mmCIF file of C-alpha atoms in Angstrom:
data_model
loop_
_atom_site.group_PDB
_atom_site.id
_atom_site.type_symbol
_atom_site.label_atom_id
_atom_site.label_comp_id
_atom_site.label_asym_id
_atom_site.label_seq_id
_atom_site.Cartn_x
_atom_site.Cartn_y
_atom_site.Cartn_z
ATOM 1 C CA MET U 27 -0.019 0.071 0.039
ATOM 2 C CA SER U 28 2.847 2.368 0.729
ATOM 3 C CA ALA U 29 4.357 1.785 -2.710
ATOM 4 C CA MET U 30 0.995 2.629 -4.303
ATOM 5 C CA SER U 31 0.568 5.797 -2.192
ATOM 6 C CA THR U 32 3.963 7.013 -3.166
ATOM 7 C CA SER U 33 3.325 6.324 -6.829
ATOM 8 C CA ALA U 34 0.021 8.103 -6.709
ATOM 9 C CA ASN U 35 1.205 11.239 -5.078
ATOM 10 C CA PHE U 36 4.371 11.051 -7.111
ATOM 11 C CA PRO U 37 6.679 13.214 -4.805
ATOM 12 C CA GLU U 38 9.878 14.241 -6.409
ATOM 13 C CA PRO U 39 12.601 16.629 -5.567
ATOM 14 C CA GLU U 40 12.487 20.097 -7.072
ATOM 15 C CA HIS U 41 15.191 20.672 -9.524
ATOM 16 C CA SER U 42 16.775 24.021 -10.427
ATOM 17 C CA GLY U 43 15.504 25.887 -13.459
ATOM 18 C CA LEU U 44 18.993 25.688 -15.037
ATOM 19 C CA LEU U 45 19.125 21.861 -14.844
ATOM 20 C CA LYS U 46 15.572 21.668 -16.297
ATOM 21 C CA PHE U 47 16.511 23.988 -19.156
ATOM 22 C CA LEU U 48 19.893 22.352 -19.921
ATOM 23 C CA SER U 49 18.297 18.742 -20.002
ATOM 24 C CA ALA U 50 15.542 20.053 -22.348
ATOM 25 C CA ALA U 51 18.118 21.777 -24.557
ATOM 26 C CA PHE U 52 20.282 18.642 -24.562
ATOM 27 C CA TYR U 53 17.275 16.618 -25.746
ATOM 28 C CA ALA U 54 16.349 19.060 -28.485
ATOM 29 C CA VAL U 55 19.908 19.288 -29.850
ATOM 30 C CA SER U 56 20.334 15.430 -29.782
ATOM 31 C CA SER U 57 17.004 14.869 -31.562
ATOM 32 C CA PHE U 58 17.950 17.407 -34.290
ATOM 33 C CA LEU U 59 21.442 15.928 -34.768
ATOM 34 C CA ILE U 60 20.146 12.301 -35.079
ATOM 35 C CA ILE U 61 17.586 13.407 -37.718
ATOM 36 C CA VAL U 62 20.424 14.975 -39.803
ATOM 37 C CA VAL U 63 22.533 11.781 -39.449
ATOM 38 C CA ASN U 64 19.788 9.339 -40.095
ATOM 39 C CA LYS U 65 18.604 11.329 -43.127
ATOM 40 C CA THR U 66 22.112 11.204 -44.539
ATOM 41 C CA ILE U 67 22.236 7.389 -44.161
ATOM 42 C CA LEU U 68 18.734 6.575 -45.328
ATOM 43 C CA THR U 69 18.483 9.279 -48.057
ATOM 44 C CA ASN U 70 21.888 10.162 -49.376
ATOM 45 C CA TYR U 71 23.409 6.625 -49.037
ATOM 46 C CA ARG U 72 20.052 4.936 -49.612
ATOM 47 C CA PHE U 73 20.572 2.399 -46.835
ATOM 48 C CA PRO U 74 17.596 -0.013 -47.104
ATOM 49 C CA SER U 75 16.782 -0.828 -43.460
ATOM 50 C CA TYR U 76 15.310 1.466 -40.749
ATOM 51 C CA MET U 77 15.020 -1.653 -38.568
ATOM 52 C CA PHE U 78 18.659 -2.627 -38.830
ATOM 53 C CA LEU U 79 19.717 1.010 -37.965
ATOM 54 C CA GLY U 80 17.499 0.682 -34.845
ATOM 55 C CA ILE U 81 19.202 -2.608 -33.947
ATOM 56 C CA GLY U 82 22.632 -0.877 -34.273
ATOM 57 C CA GLN U 83 21.387 1.885 -31.927
ATOM 58 C CA MET U 84 19.984 -0.458 -29.382
ATOM 59 C CA THR U 85 23.223 -2.731 -29.447
ATOM 60 C CA THR U 86 25.283 0.328 -28.932
ATOM 61 C CA THR U 87 23.271 1.288 -25.922
ATOM 62 C CA ILE U 88 23.584 -2.102 -24.422
ATOM 63 C CA LEU U 89 27.395 -2.286 -24.938
ATOM 64 C CA ILE U 90 27.993 1.147 -23.557
ATOM 65 C CA LEU U 91 25.970 0.658 -20.446
ATOM 66 C CA TYR U 92 27.214 -2.839 -19.873
ATOM 67 C CA PHE U 93 30.888 -1.835 -19.870
ATOM 68 C CA ALA U 94 30.075 1.283 -17.820
ATOM 69 C CA LYS U 95 28.415 -0.993 -15.282
ATOM 70 C CA MET U 96 31.364 -3.399 -15.301
ATOM 71 C CA ASN U 97 33.700 -0.337 -14.615
ATOM 72 C CA GLN U 98 31.275 0.849 -11.898
ATOM 73 C CA THR U 99 30.825 4.114 -13.767
ATOM 74 C CA VAL U 100 27.055 3.639 -13.684
ATOM 75 C CA HIS U 101 24.975 1.537 -11.298
ATOM 76 C CA PHE U 102 21.728 -0.448 -11.804
ATOM 77 C CA GLN U 103 20.572 -3.848 -10.605
ATOM 78 C CA ASP U 104 21.583 -7.175 -12.165
ATOM 79 C CA PHE U 105 19.065 -8.953 -14.305
ATOM 80 C CA ASP U 106 16.484 -11.077 -12.510
ATOM 81 C CA ARG U 107 12.740 -11.832 -12.803
ATOM 82 C CA SER U 108 11.879 -8.598 -10.993
ATOM 83 C CA VAL U 109 13.329 -6.492 -13.801
ATOM 84 C CA LEU U 110 10.689 -7.612 -16.162
ATOM 85 C CA VAL U 111 7.964 -6.573 -13.744
ATOM 86 C CA LYS U 112 9.625 -3.275 -12.903
ATOM 87 C CA ILE U 113 10.243 -2.140 -16.423
ATOM 88 C CA PHE U 114 6.865 -3.445 -17.969
ATOM 89 C CA PRO U 115 5.252 -2.042 -20.105
ATOM 90 C CA LEU U 116 8.040 0.247 -21.461
ATOM 91 C CA PRO U 117 9.426 -2.327 -24.061
ATOM 92 C CA LEU U 118 6.008 -3.019 -25.505
ATOM 93 C CA LEU U 119 5.345 0.744 -25.753
ATOM 94 C CA TYR U 120 8.584 1.236 -27.478
ATOM 95 C CA VAL U 121 7.821 -1.353 -30.075
ATOM 96 C CA GLY U 122 4.330 -0.155 -30.653
ATOM 97 C CA ASN U 123 5.615 3.461 -31.026
ATOM 98 C CA HIS U 124 8.255 2.250 -33.585
ATOM 99 C CA ILE U 125 5.802 0.147 -35.768
ATOM 100 C CA THR U 126 2.967 2.716 -35.757
ATOM 101 C CA GLY U 127 5.409 5.617 -36.437
ATOM 102 C CA LEU U 128 6.752 3.942 -39.473
ATOM 103 C CA ALA U 129 3.360 2.872 -40.874
ATOM 104 C CA SER U 130 1.821 6.357 -40.357
ATOM 105 C CA THR U 131 4.766 8.021 -42.085
ATOM 106 C CA LYS U 132 4.135 5.948 -45.249
ATOM 107 C CA LYS U 133 0.434 6.649 -45.176
ATOM 108 C CA LEU U 134 0.179 10.325 -44.593
ATOM 109 C CA SER U 135 1.504 13.493 -46.067
ATOM 110 C CA LEU U 136 4.165 15.357 -44.099
ATOM 111 C CA PRO U 137 1.868 18.423 -43.063
ATOM 112 C CA MET U 138 -0.964 15.899 -41.916
ATOM 113 C CA PHE U 139 1.644 13.773 -40.122
ATOM 114 C CA THR U 140 2.924 16.857 -38.318
ATOM 115 C CA VAL U 141 -0.506 18.110 -37.150
ATOM 116 C CA LEU U 142 -1.745 14.777 -35.917
ATOM 117 C CA ARG U 143 1.647 14.179 -33.992
ATOM 118 C CA LYS U 144 0.803 17.299 -31.987
ATOM 119 C CA PHE U 145 -2.053 15.492 -30.310
ATOM 120 C CA THR U 146 0.635 13.584 -28.419
ATOM 121 C CA ILE U 147 0.976 16.657 -26.251
ATOM 122 C CA LEU U 148 -2.686 16.610 -25.209
ATOM 123 C CA MET U 149 -2.594 12.804 -24.629
ATOM 124 C CA THR U 150 0.550 13.225 -22.444
ATOM 125 C CA MET U 151 -1.201 15.879 -20.389
ATOM 126 C CA ILE U 152 -4.277 13.693 -19.818
ATOM 127 C CA MET U 153 -2.076 10.642 -18.965
ATOM 128 C CA GLU U 154 0.006 12.573 -16.517
ATOM 129 C CA ALA U 155 -3.209 13.716 -14.820
ATOM 130 C CA ARG U 156 -4.611 10.212 -14.658
ATOM 131 C CA LEU U 157 -1.488 8.141 -13.890
ATOM 132 C CA LEU U 158 0.635 10.671 -11.933
ATOM 133 C CA ARG U 159 -2.263 12.700 -10.557
ATOM 134 C CA LYS U 160 -0.758 15.999 -11.712
ATOM 135 C CA THR U 161 -2.520 19.362 -12.071
ATOM 136 C CA PHE U 162 -1.621 22.091 -14.562
ATOM 137 C CA PRO U 163 -1.958 25.814 -14.346
ATOM 138 C CA ASN U 164 -4.465 27.387 -16.842
ATOM 139 C CA ARG U 165 -1.682 29.324 -18.542
ATOM 140 C CA LEU U 166 0.266 26.123 -19.281
ATOM 141 C CA ILE U 167 -2.817 24.452 -20.721
ATOM 142 C CA TYR U 168 -3.554 27.449 -22.902
ATOM 143 C CA SER U 169 -0.055 27.349 -24.349
ATOM 144 C CA VAL U 170 -0.423 23.649 -25.055
ATOM 145 C CA LEU U 171 -3.688 24.286 -26.819
ATOM 146 C CA ALA U 172 -2.093 27.099 -28.879
ATOM 147 C CA ILE U 173 0.617 24.580 -30.156
ATOM 148 C CA VAL U 174 -2.086 22.159 -31.234
ATOM 149 C CA PHE U 175 -4.265 24.941 -32.807
ATOM 150 C CA GLY U 176 -1.219 26.219 -34.636
ATOM 151 C CA ALA U 177 -0.505 22.792 -36.067
ATOM 152 C CA LEU U 178 -4.167 22.480 -37.201
ATOM 153 C CA VAL U 179 -3.912 25.844 -39.004
ATOM 154 C CA ALA U 180 -0.576 24.993 -40.576
ATOM 155 C CA ALA U 181 -1.979 21.712 -42.107
ATOM 156 C CA SER U 182 -5.460 23.007 -42.928
ATOM 157 C CA SER U 183 -4.675 23.162 -46.600
ATOM 158 C CA ASP U 184 -3.761 19.547 -46.673
ATOM 159 C CA LEU U 185 -6.667 17.639 -44.963
ATOM 160 C CA ALA U 186 -6.700 14.584 -47.125
ATOM 161 C CA PHE U 187 -8.493 11.926 -45.117
ATOM 162 C CA ASP U 188 -6.933 8.425 -44.847
ATOM 163 C CA ALA U 189 -8.652 6.156 -42.413
ATOM 164 C CA GLU U 190 -5.750 3.693 -42.066
ATOM 165 C CA GLY U 191 -3.196 6.510 -41.831
ATOM 166 C CA TYR U 192 -5.207 8.302 -39.198
ATOM 167 C CA THR U 193 -5.577 5.161 -37.190
ATOM 168 C CA PHE U 194 -1.875 4.510 -37.238
ATOM 169 C CA ILE U 195 -0.923 8.106 -36.283
ATOM 170 C CA LEU U 196 -3.321 8.312 -33.436
ATOM 171 C CA LEU U 197 -2.098 5.000 -32.059
ATOM 172 C CA ASN U 198 1.405 6.383 -32.450
ATOM 173 C CA ASP U 199 0.419 9.363 -30.388
ATOM 174 C CA VAL U 200 -0.981 7.068 -27.688
ATOM 175 C CA PHE U 201 2.240 4.998 -27.659
ATOM 176 C CA THR U 202 4.454 8.068 -27.514
ATOM 177 C CA ALA U 203 2.529 9.710 -24.689
ATOM 178 C CA ALA U 204 2.328 6.514 -22.618
ATOM 179 C CA SER U 205 6.057 5.816 -23.199
ATOM 180 C CA GLY U 206 6.857 9.293 -21.884
ATOM 181 C CA VAL U 207 4.627 9.025 -18.811
ATOM 182 C CA TYR U 208 5.722 5.549 -17.848
ATOM 183 C CA THR U 209 9.322 6.529 -18.308
ATOM 184 C CA LYS U 210 8.769 9.321 -15.804
ATOM 185 C CA LYS U 211 6.992 6.869 -13.506
ATOM 186 C CA LYS U 212 9.675 4.222 -13.644
ATOM 187 C CA LEU U 213 12.446 6.612 -12.953
ATOM 188 C CA GLY U 214 11.657 6.309 -9.271
ATOM 189 C CA THR U 215 11.681 2.498 -9.287
ATOM 190 C CA GLU U 216 14.229 1.002 -6.883
ATOM 191 C CA GLY U 217 17.080 -0.677 -8.676
ATOM 192 C CA LEU U 218 16.507 0.682 -12.085
ATOM 193 C CA GLY U 219 17.065 4.485 -12.369
ATOM 194 C CA LYS U 220 17.968 6.225 -15.669
ATOM 195 C CA TYR U 221 20.547 3.716 -16.720
ATOM 196 C CA GLY U 222 18.562 0.635 -15.845
ATOM 197 C CA ILE U 223 15.636 1.832 -17.882
ATOM 198 C CA LEU U 224 17.807 2.436 -20.837
ATOM 199 C CA PHE U 225 19.768 -0.823 -20.560
ATOM 200 C CA TYR U 226 16.945 -3.236 -19.994
ATOM 201 C CA ASN U 227 14.528 -1.583 -22.444
ATOM 202 C CA ALA U 228 17.134 -2.053 -25.257
ATOM 203 C CA PHE U 229 18.161 -5.413 -23.931
ATOM 204 C CA ILE U 230 14.550 -6.789 -23.926
ATOM 205 C CA ILE U 231 13.706 -5.415 -27.354
ATOM 206 C CA VAL U 232 16.854 -6.045 -29.398
ATOM 207 C CA ILE U 233 16.472 -9.798 -29.848
ATOM 208 C CA PRO U 234 12.733 -9.775 -30.957
ATOM 209 C CA THR U 235 13.555 -6.890 -33.370
ATOM 210 C CA LEU U 236 16.465 -8.880 -34.735
ATOM 211 C CA LEU U 237 14.285 -11.948 -35.251
ATOM 212 C CA ALA U 238 11.576 -9.793 -36.990
ATOM 213 C CA SER U 239 14.220 -8.252 -39.269
ATOM 214 C CA ALA U 240 15.544 -11.728 -40.230
ATOM 215 C CA PHE U 241 11.924 -13.111 -40.794
ATOM 216 C CA THR U 242 10.951 -10.161 -43.090
ATOM 217 C CA GLY U 243 14.057 -10.253 -45.210
ATOM 218 C CA ASP U 244 15.056 -6.869 -43.845
ATOM 219 C CA LEU U 245 18.233 -8.201 -42.283
ATOM 220 C CA HIS U 246 19.392 -9.749 -45.588
ATOM 221 C CA LYS U 247 18.959 -6.397 -47.368
ATOM 222 C CA ALA U 248 21.099 -4.668 -44.653
ATOM 223 C CA ILE U 249 23.815 -7.327 -44.711
ATOM 224 C CA THR U 250 24.218 -7.349 -48.393
ATOM 225 C CA TYR U 251 24.263 -3.497 -48.715
ATOM 226 C CA GLU U 252 26.966 -2.473 -51.157
ATOM 227 C CA HIS U 253 28.599 0.318 -49.226
ATOM 228 C CA TRP U 254 29.833 -1.453 -46.037
ATOM 229 C CA LEU U 255 33.405 -0.897 -47.164
ATOM 230 C CA ASN U 256 32.727 2.823 -47.823
ATOM 231 C CA ALA U 257 34.470 4.648 -44.958
ATOM 232 C CA PRO U 258 32.206 7.725 -45.011
ATOM 233 C CA PHE U 259 29.043 5.585 -44.853
ATOM 234 C CA VAL U 260 30.493 3.360 -42.046
ATOM 235 C CA SER U 261 31.403 6.548 -40.138
ATOM 236 C CA CYS U 262 27.823 7.878 -40.463
ATOM 237 C CA PHE U 263 26.424 4.557 -39.456
ATOM 238 C CA LEU U 264 28.590 4.391 -36.306
ATOM 239 C CA ILE U 265 27.723 8.051 -35.457
ATOM 240 C CA SER U 266 24.097 7.185 -35.778
ATOM 241 C CA CYS U 267 24.396 4.203 -33.506
ATOM 242 C CA LEU U 268 26.166 6.446 -30.959
ATOM 243 C CA MET U 269 23.603 9.174 -31.369
ATOM 244 C CA GLY U 270 20.786 6.628 -30.753
ATOM 245 C CA PHE U 271 22.211 5.968 -27.244
ATOM 246 C CA VAL U 272 22.708 9.781 -26.743
ATOM 247 C CA LEU U 273 19.155 10.458 -27.748
ATOM 248 C CA MET U 274 17.558 7.918 -25.548
ATOM 249 C CA TYR U 275 19.672 9.141 -22.626
ATOM 250 C CA SER U 276 18.670 12.709 -23.332
ATOM 251 C CA ILE U 277 15.007 11.768 -23.319
ATOM 252 C CA VAL U 278 15.305 9.897 -20.034
ATOM 253 C CA LEU U 279 17.373 12.862 -18.598
ATOM 254 C CA CYS U 280 14.821 15.402 -19.692
ATOM 255 C CA SER U 281 11.985 13.313 -18.198
ATOM 256 C CA HIS U 282 13.964 13.046 -15.017
ATOM 257 C CA TYR U 283 14.503 16.774 -14.486
ATOM 258 C CA ASN U 284 11.175 17.856 -16.156
ATOM 259 C CA SER U 285 7.797 16.396 -16.641
ATOM 260 C CA ALA U 286 6.871 13.949 -19.505
ATOM 261 C CA LEU U 287 4.701 16.825 -20.909
ATOM 262 C CA THR U 288 7.731 19.160 -21.071
ATOM 263 C CA THR U 289 9.690 16.479 -22.947
ATOM 264 C CA THR U 290 6.845 16.096 -25.409
ATOM 265 C CA VAL U 291 6.552 19.904 -25.875
ATOM 266 C CA VAL U 292 10.347 20.251 -26.369
ATOM 267 C CA GLY U 293 10.129 17.634 -29.233
ATOM 268 C CA ALA U 294 7.303 19.567 -30.746
ATOM 269 C CA ILE U 295 9.178 22.919 -30.638
ATOM 270 C CA LYS U 296 12.162 21.161 -32.164
ATOM 271 C CA ASN U 297 10.011 19.978 -35.130
ATOM 272 C CA VAL U 298 8.669 23.526 -35.807
ATOM 273 C CA ALA U 299 12.263 24.755 -35.605
ATOM 274 C CA VAL U 300 13.246 22.190 -38.255
ATOM 275 C CA ALA U 301 10.375 23.428 -40.378
ATOM 276 C CA TYR U 302 11.737 27.052 -40.135
ATOM 277 C CA ILE U 303 15.269 25.819 -41.142
ATOM 278 C CA GLY U 304 13.668 23.924 -44.129
ATOM 279 C CA MET U 305 12.214 27.136 -45.427
ATOM 280 C CA PHE U 306 15.758 28.402 -46.130
ATOM 281 C CA LEU U 307 17.907 25.308 -46.513
ATOM 282 C CA GLY U 308 15.874 22.486 -47.542
ATOM 283 C CA GLY U 309 14.727 23.620 -50.916
ATOM 284 C CA ASP U 310 11.500 21.611 -50.714
ATOM 285 C CA TYR U 311 9.348 23.883 -48.512
ATOM 286 C CA LEU U 312 6.266 25.242 -50.342
ATOM 287 C CA PHE U 313 5.407 28.562 -48.678
ATOM 288 C CA SER U 314 1.803 29.492 -47.915
ATOM 289 C CA TRP U 315 0.563 32.156 -45.584
ATOM 290 C CA THR U 316 -1.763 29.759 -43.811
ATOM 291 C CA ASN U 317 1.043 27.271 -43.192
ATOM 292 C CA PHE U 318 3.447 30.192 -42.092
ATOM 293 C CA LEU U 319 0.787 31.537 -39.717
ATOM 294 C CA GLY U 320 0.191 28.080 -38.119
ATOM 295 C CA LEU U 321 4.012 27.565 -37.614
ATOM 296 C CA ASN U 322 4.138 30.971 -35.855
ATOM 297 C CA ILE U 323 1.167 30.077 -33.604
ATOM 298 C CA CYS U 324 2.931 26.735 -32.793
ATOM 299 C CA ILE U 325 6.282 28.325 -31.917
ATOM 300 C CA SER U 326 4.606 31.159 -29.891
ATOM 301 C CA GLY U 327 2.736 28.608 -27.797
ATOM 302 C CA GLY U 328 5.952 26.540 -27.294
ATOM 303 C CA LEU U 329 7.904 29.582 -26.305
ATOM 304 C CA VAL U 330 5.190 30.606 -23.736
ATOM 305 C CA TYR U 331 5.079 27.086 -22.373
ATOM 306 C CA SER U 332 8.931 27.054 -22.081
ATOM 307 C CA TYR U 333 8.910 30.540 -20.316
ATOM 308 C CA LEU U 334 6.221 29.410 -17.764
ATOM 309 C CA THR U 335 7.879 26.060 -17.123
ATOM 310 C CA PHE U 336 11.533 27.152 -16.727
ATOM 311 C CA HIS U 337 10.814 30.649 -15.293
ATOM 312 C CA SER U 338 8.450 29.275 -12.580
ATOM 313 C CA SER U 339 10.905 26.554 -11.587
ATOM 314 C CA SER U 340 13.569 29.152 -10.816
ATOM 315 C CA LYS U 341 11.585 30.562 -7.828
ATOM 316 C CA PRO U 342 9.420 28.960 -5.104
ATOM 317 C CA SER U 343 5.728 28.681 -5.945
ATOM 318 C CA GLN U 344 3.371 30.564 -3.667
ATOM 319 C CA SER U 345 1.279 27.442 -3.403
ATOM 320 C CA ASP U 346 4.197 25.772 -1.721
ATOM 321 C CA GLU U 347 4.307 28.425 0.965
ATOM 322 C CA SER U 348 0.632 28.912 1.666
ATOM 323 C CA GLY U 349 -0.866 25.690 0.384
ATOM 324 C CA ILE U 350 -3.934 27.634 -0.826
ATOM 325 C CA GLN U 351 -3.103 30.556 -3.051
ATOM 326 C CA GLY U 352 -1.595 28.560 -5.850
ATOM 327 C CA ASN U 353 -4.732 26.476 -6.421
ATOM 328 C CA GLN U 354 -6.648 29.551 -7.659
ATOM 329 C CA ASP U 355 -4.945 29.470 -11.119
ATOM 330 C CA GLN U 356 -4.910 25.687 -11.627
ATOM 331 C CA LEU U 357 -7.202 23.597 -13.806
ATOM 332 C CA ILE U 358 -7.556 20.163 -12.359
ATOM 333 C CA ILE U 359 -8.132 17.472 -14.989
ATOM 334 C CA PRO U 360 -10.645 15.167 -13.280
ATOM 335 C CA LEU U 361 -9.940 11.521 -12.589
ATOM 336 C CA MET U 362 -12.410 8.633 -12.961
ATOM 337 C CA GLU U 363 -13.517 7.375 -9.590
ATOM 338 C CA ASP U 364 -11.943 4.089 -10.018
ATOM 339 C CA SER U 365 -8.665 5.286 -11.637
ATOM 340 C CA ILE U 366 -6.854 5.448 -8.272
ATOM 341 C CA ASP U 367 -7.422 1.774 -7.746
ATOM 342 C CA ARG U 368 -6.087 0.971 -11.172
ATOM 343 C CA LEU U 369 -2.820 2.914 -10.747
ATOM 344 C CA PRO U 370 0.109 0.569 -11.610
ATOM 345 C CA VAL U 371 2.206 -0.417 -8.661
ATOM 346 C CA LYS U 372 5.932 0.029 -8.984
#
């Protein structure tokens, strides 16, 4: 009962605004860099396998953390049956996120993919309210709604309906939001911590992914790829594998110092920033005032969210001092009556 009570109330130490900002910036930069590297491998070099690239990234994560654990640089518990219980359902959420993400990418146009991905933010907010029993200030919720509204405006000229594509992308939103919230929840699990989550998530997933790659013929395409002796390609591939570990670590670190919602919003802001860069450098951006207006609404909402999150964390909240005043500007997302009884036990 004590474990459930702790999980439900979700007490956590208050981190400084600088740590929160730096961890969020680290995640944003890591996410941007891996996009550049992966695009080089998959587009410029025409490497035929997304899945094999993912296997390389997971294997790199396992090796780095294993040797770091052997050298006692990092600490997490040895593998036993309890690990499977502690880390569940993160591996399943990761696989679901990966599969639905690839499927929706093929089915939807880029503008529609972008707008529907923004619903991950709302889903994350709702899941944090239900699973972690968090409340959010009105101003924070309005900034999130502005991000979603901006995405709707930006994509309003490209609303081609595809039932299968919509299903995949909305499932992808659910998996992404659930993965973020459960990562935040599992960070407090005894014996795991940041490094245990990274290691065992990759360790549990890599073998089934390898088997699936072999079964579908994807592994054969990757092995017989013609440029394995090409030094620039091999360098890019190894950098991508290393960046896969860095990205996963940055996500967990950002979730540790911030909320799962903040991690999701940072990813959304990064995507809008990439769109801005694409206007000038990509050469394939088709300008329209509607799309440009939507992007500006998105980035404005994201900047307001960032200011409210990181500025408020640098000074004590009045609600912490009085216990009453801070509740006046909060919108409490209601919980179902039986939701407390269904909270997962760590």
